[in-house]
Tab-separated table of C-alpha atoms in Angstrom:
chain	number	residue	atom	x	y	z
A	1	MET	CA	25.710	89.615	129.697
A	2	MET	CA	22.460	88.066	128.569
A	3	THR	CA	19.252	89.775	129.456
A	4	PRO	CA	16.344	87.715	130.754
A	5	ARG	CA	14.580	88.222	127.410
A	6	SER	CA	17.543	86.980	125.296
A	7	LEU	CA	18.012	84.057	127.689
A	8	ARG	CA	14.356	83.029	127.259
A	9	LEU	CA	14.686	83.347	123.469
A	10	ALA	CA	17.855	81.211	123.386
A	11	LEU	CA	16.213	78.591	125.606
A	12	ALA	CA	13.076	78.529	123.440
A	13	LEU	CA	15.162	78.099	120.262
A	14	ALA	CA	17.234	75.318	121.817
A	15	LEU	CA	14.120	73.425	122.883
A	16	ALA	CA	12.283	73.990	119.589
A	17	ALA	CA	15.111	72.839	117.276
A	18	PRO	CA	14.843	69.083	117.981
A	19	VAL	CA	11.052	69.234	117.660
A	20	ALA	CA	11.293	71.025	114.307
A	21	LEU	CA	13.813	68.471	112.995
A	22	ALA	CA	11.698	65.558	114.192
A	23	ALA	CA	8.698	67.073	112.416
A	24	GLY	CA	10.642	67.032	109.120
A	25	ALA	CA	11.772	70.633	108.885
A	26	ALA	CA	14.466	71.089	106.238
A	27	ARG	CA	18.036	71.829	107.251
A	28	ALA	CA	20.545	73.687	105.142
A	29	ASP	CA	23.011	70.764	105.257
A	30	MET	CA	20.458	68.185	104.058
A	31	PRO	CA	20.155	67.460	100.316
A	32	PRO	CA	16.979	68.594	98.578
A	33	ASP	CA	14.260	66.073	97.885
A	34	ASP	CA	15.457	63.649	95.205
A	35	THR	CA	12.544	62.520	93.050
A	36	THR	CA	14.613	61.443	90.041
A	37	PRO	CA	14.546	57.674	89.540
A	38	PRO	CA	17.799	55.799	88.982
A	39	SER	CA	18.892	54.430	85.607
A	40	VAL	CA	18.958	50.649	85.267
A	41	ALA	CA	19.677	48.210	82.430
A	42	ILE	CA	20.199	44.468	82.184
A	43	THR	CA	23.485	44.237	80.298
A	44	SER	CA	23.662	40.437	80.071
A	45	PRO	CA	21.965	38.424	78.727
A	46	LYS	CA	20.806	40.662	75.907
A	47	ASN	CA	17.126	41.008	75.036
A	48	ASN	CA	15.827	38.110	72.919
A	49	SER	CA	18.842	35.899	73.674
A	50	VAL	CA	18.423	32.204	72.978
A	51	LEU	CA	19.955	29.811	75.518
A	52	GLU	CA	19.988	26.043	75.626
A	53	ALA	CA	18.299	24.135	78.451
A	54	PRO	CA	19.080	23.596	81.209
A	55	ALA	CA	20.440	27.147	81.156
A	56	SER	CA	22.750	28.416	83.909
A	57	PHE	CA	24.114	31.947	83.535
A	58	VAL	CA	24.878	35.223	85.292
A	59	VAL	CA	22.578	38.213	84.887
A	60	SER	CA	24.590	41.451	84.907
A	61	VAL	CA	22.854	44.725	85.722
A	62	SER	CA	24.054	48.314	85.393
A	63	ALA	CA	22.463	50.849	87.769
A	64	THR	CA	23.335	54.496	88.432
A	65	ASP	CA	21.740	57.398	90.254
A	66	ILE	CA	22.444	61.118	89.890
A	67	GLY	CA	21.161	61.774	93.405
A	68	LEU	CA	22.405	60.086	96.560
A	69	GLY	CA	23.207	56.700	94.998
A	70	ILE	CA	21.825	53.185	94.615
A	71	LYS	CA	20.477	51.373	97.665
A	72	GLN	CA	19.862	48.004	95.993
A	73	VAL	CA	19.081	46.141	92.798
A	74	ASP	CA	16.511	43.322	92.758
A	75	LEU	CA	16.036	40.725	90.025
A	76	THR	CA	12.958	38.683	89.218
A	77	LEU	CA	12.622	35.793	86.805
A	78	ASP	CA	9.059	35.375	85.585
A	79	GLY	CA	7.905	37.394	88.614
A	80	ALA	CA	9.806	35.384	91.266
A	81	ALA	CA	12.776	36.875	93.134
A	82	VAL	CA	16.232	35.635	92.131
A	83	GLY	CA	18.387	35.574	95.249
A	84	ASP	CA	18.749	38.473	97.656
A	85	PRO	CA	18.894	42.119	96.608
A	86	ASP	CA	22.395	43.143	95.484
A	87	THR	CA	23.728	46.227	97.273
A	88	GLU	CA	27.196	46.489	95.736
A	89	THR	CA	28.539	46.938	92.237
A	90	PRO	CA	28.934	45.063	90.042
A	91	TYR	CA	25.303	43.976	90.303
A	92	ALA	CA	25.087	40.290	89.332
A	93	PHE	CA	22.696	37.396	89.914
A	94	ASN	CA	23.130	33.658	89.255
A	95	VAL	CA	20.387	31.761	87.441
A	96	ASN	CA	20.746	27.981	87.482
A	97	ASP	CA	19.096	25.161	85.530
A	98	LEU	CA	16.462	27.284	83.794
A	99	ALA	CA	13.966	25.117	81.931
A	100	ALA	CA	13.026	25.475	78.287
A	101	GLY	CA	10.531	28.182	77.388
A	102	ALA	CA	10.122	31.959	77.153
A	103	HIS	CA	11.227	33.854	80.262
A	104	THR	CA	11.236	37.468	81.475
A	105	LEU	CA	14.037	38.939	83.556
A	106	LYS	CA	13.250	42.184	85.381
A	107	ALA	CA	15.822	44.262	87.271
A	108	THR	CA	14.582	46.960	89.639
A	109	ALA	CA	16.969	49.558	91.044
A	110	THR	CA	16.073	51.509	94.183
A	111	ASP	CA	17.975	54.662	95.108
A	112	LEU	CA	18.629	55.903	98.637
A	113	MET	CA	15.538	58.142	98.519
A	114	GLY	CA	13.266	55.208	97.572
A	115	ASN	CA	12.851	56.080	93.885
A	116	THR	CA	12.708	53.016	91.623
A	117	ALA	CA	13.222	52.159	87.971
A	118	SER	CA	13.027	48.831	86.135
A	119	SER	CA	14.414	47.161	83.028
A	120	GLU	CA	13.170	43.963	81.386
A	121	VAL	CA	14.621	41.532	78.883
A	122	MET	CA	13.031	38.520	77.283
A	123	ILE	CA	15.024	35.335	76.829
A	124	GLU	CA	14.206	32.035	75.189
A	125	VAL	CA	15.549	28.766	76.515
A	126	SER	CA	15.416	26.078	73.851
A	127	SER	CA	15.367	22.402	74.660
A	128	GLY	CA	18.704	21.110	73.459
A	129	GLU	CA	20.147	17.632	73.602
A	130	SER	CA	23.532	18.727	74.891
A	131	GLY	CA	22.577	21.081	77.755
A	132	GLY	CA	24.659	23.934	79.099
A	133	ALA	CA	24.060	27.642	78.762
A	134	THR	CA	24.997	29.372	75.574
A	135	GLU	CA	24.024	32.748	74.329
A	136	SER	CA	23.283	32.490	70.643
A	137	SER	CA	24.035	35.527	68.569
A	138	GLY	CA	24.140	33.778	65.238
A	139	GLY	CA	27.304	33.211	63.251
A	140	GLY	CA	30.027	30.743	63.973
A	141	GLU	CA	29.626	27.030	63.740
A	142	GLU	CA	28.234	24.677	66.286
A	143	ALA	CA	30.773	22.589	68.136
A	144	PRO	CA	29.843	18.937	68.347
A	145	GLY	CA	28.767	17.780	71.804
A	146	CYS	CA	28.950	21.017	73.801
A	147	GLY	CA	26.095	23.013	72.258
A	148	CYS	CA	28.149	26.203	72.158
A	149	ARG	CA	28.961	28.428	69.227
A	150	HIS	CA	32.494	29.341	68.303
A	151	ALA	CA	34.299	30.947	65.411
A	152	GLY	CA	36.275	27.909	64.277
A	153	ASP	CA	39.071	25.681	65.515
A	154	GLY	CA	40.637	28.218	67.901
A	155	SER	CA	43.736	28.872	65.818
A	156	ALA	CA	43.129	32.642	65.826
A	157	PHE	CA	42.948	32.623	69.615
A	158	ALA	CA	46.127	30.564	69.857
A	159	ALA	CA	47.913	33.023	67.546
A	160	LEU	CA	46.776	35.932	69.717
A	161	LEU	CA	48.114	34.245	72.857
A	162	LEU	CA	51.428	33.536	71.132
A	163	ALA	CA	51.747	37.172	70.019
A	164	LEU	CA	50.948	38.442	73.517
A	165	GLY	CA	53.574	36.125	74.968
A	166	MET	CA	56.183	37.539	72.607
A	167	VAL	CA	55.301	41.121	73.608
A	168	VAL	CA	55.586	40.273	77.303
A	169	ARG	CA	58.996	38.660	76.774
A	170	ARG	CA	60.315	41.726	74.883
A	171	ARG	CA	59.400	44.030	77.786
A	172	ARG	CA	61.398	42.042	80.336
């Protein structure tokens, strides 16, 4: 049987608990304060890529957090937002018809505790006669008319497809 004193104590604790939680008191089942920013990197296009105008491409971003996880990733192009924040992996943003010139892409990841981190890459869009987005990495020869770079006439790729087809047939 509860004594009047223990009853008053239990009642006081029951009434004080919601007030303490509302005031921000820590609970044992809540994670500690996470002040570590997430990790973020623009994985494509690479820094100092050269594209041909009008450039249309996908910006791929990698973001991780050792704490509670990533809330969202935002992308800006020369300081202006590109689309809505991405909240699901893989983090990707479409850039369409980018004009010639030097441009800065900046990805900002925000974790669930509000910590942020950013990554920037510089790209150059050159004015080309043929148009279309290509990421120049040097090497290869330029294909007439399309403005893209390739490693030759495609015979190596055709041989690879033929070999893969033979492997698939053997397994059946």
